[in-house]
Amino acid sequence: MEEVTRLCDSVIMMKNGEITDQGSPSSLLKKYGKKKLEDVFLKIARGEGNR
């Protein structure tokens, strides 16, 4: 996920074939209060959403 943070302008997060969130890596990090995009992915995958 570090490569995604460095190289991508936009990211789509999916769970069970459904888009759960999308935006720039920096906006997703800020929205979910995380420092690594992998942690954002894990939070979404666990169904914790934006808590």
C-alpha positions as protocol buffer text, in pm:
chain_id: "A"
residue {
  index: 1
  type: MET
  ca { x: 0 y: 0 z: 0 }
}
residue {
  index: 2
  type: GLU
  ca { x: 298 y: 234 z: 36 }
}
residue {
  index: 3
  type: GLU
  ca { x: 330 y: 235 z: -343 }
}
residue {
  index: 4
  type: VAL
  ca { x: -35 y: 334 z: -378 }
}
residue {
  index: 5
  type: THR
  ca { x: 17 y: 624 z: -137 }
}
residue {
  index: 6
  type: ARG
  ca { x: 319 y: 746 z: -334 }
}
residue {
  index: 7
  type: LEU
  ca { x: 202 y: 685 z: -691 }
}
residue {
  index: 8
  type: CYS
  ca { x: -176 y: 719 z: -710 }
}
residue {
  index: 9
  type: ASP
  ca { x: -389 y: 1032 z: -732 }
}
residue {
  index: 10
  type: SER
  ca { x: -711 y: 846 z: -651 }
}
residue {
  index: 11
  type: VAL
  ca { x: -794 y: 524 z: -467 }
}
residue {
  index: 12
  type: ILE
  ca { x: -1112 y: 316 z: -453 }
}
residue {
  index: 13
  type: MET
  ca { x: -1170 y: 91 z: -152 }
}
residue {
  index: 14
  type: MET
  ca { x: -1396 y: -208 z: -208 }
}
residue {
  index: 15
  type: LYS
  ca { x: -1553 y: -472 z: 13 }
}
residue {
  index: 16
  type: ASN
  ca { x: -1751 y: -767 z: -123 }
}
residue {
  index: 17
  type: GLY
  ca { x: -1750 y: -612 z: -472 }
}
residue {
  index: 18
  type: GLU
  ca { x: -1899 y: -284 z: -348 }
}
residue {
  index: 19
  type: ILE
  ca { x: -1720 y: 51 z: -342 }
}
residue {
  index: 20
  type: THR
  ca { x: -1698 y: 157 z: 21 }
}
residue {
  index: 21
  type: ASP
  ca { x: -1498 y: 477 z: -23 }
}
residue {
  index: 22
  type: GLN
  ca { x: -1284 y: 665 z: -268 }
}
residue {
  index: 23
  type: GLY
  ca { x: -1058 y: 968 z: -280 }
}
residue {
  index: 24
  type: SER
  ca { x: -696 y: 1069 z: -277 }
}
residue {
  index: 25
  type: PRO
  ca { x: -468 y: 871 z: -48 }
}
residue {
  index: 26
  type: SER
  ca { x: -414 y: 1179 z: 170 }
}
residue {
  index: 27
  type: SER
  ca { x: -789 y: 1249 z: 201 }
}
residue {
  index: 28
  type: LEU
  ca { x: -860 y: 889 z: 302 }
}
residue {
  index: 29
  type: LEU
  ca { x: -581 y: 895 z: 560 }
}
residue {
  index: 30
  type: LYS
  ca { x: -722 y: 1215 z: 708 }
}
residue {
  index: 31
  type: LYS
  ca { x: -1084 y: 1092 z: 697 }
}
residue {
  index: 32
  type: TYR
  ca { x: -1004 y: 768 z: 882 }
}
residue {
  index: 33
  type: GLY
  ca { x: -742 y: 921 z: 1114 }
}
residue {
  index: 34
  type: LYS
  ca { x: -468 y: 683 z: 1005 }
}
residue {
  index: 35
  type: LYS
  ca { x: -104 y: 724 z: 901 }
}
residue {
  index: 36
  type: LYS
  ca { x: -90 y: 430 z: 658 }
}
residue {
  index: 37
  type: LEU
  ca { x: -332 y: 343 z: 377 }
}
residue {
  index: 38
  type: GLU
  ca { x: -307 y: -22 z: 481 }
}
residue {
  index: 39
  type: ASP
  ca { x: -468 y: 73 z: 814 }
}
residue {
  index: 40
  type: VAL
  ca { x: -751 y: 249 z: 628 }
}
residue {
  index: 41
  type: PHE
  ca { x: -806 y: -66 z: 421 }
}
residue {
  index: 42
  type: LEU
  ca { x: -811 y: -287 z: 731 }
}
residue {
  index: 43
  type: LYS
  ca { x: -1058 y: -58 z: 907 }
}
residue {
  index: 44
  type: ILE
  ca { x: -1292 y: -73 z: 607 }
}
residue {
  index: 45
  type: ALA
  ca { x: -1243 y: -450 z: 564 }
}
residue {
  index: 46
  type: ARG
  ca { x: -1339 y: -507 z: 927 }
}
residue {
  index: 47
  type: GLY
  ca { x: -1657 y: -308 z: 873 }
}
residue {
  index: 48
  type: GLU
  ca { x: -1555 y: -32 z: 1112 }
}
residue {
  index: 49
  type: GLY
  ca { x: -1617 y: 244 z: 859 }
}
residue {
  index: 50
  type: ASN
  ca { x: -1532 y: 601 z: 952 }
}
residue {
  index: 51
  type: ARG
  ca { x: -1544 y: 568 z: 1331 }
}
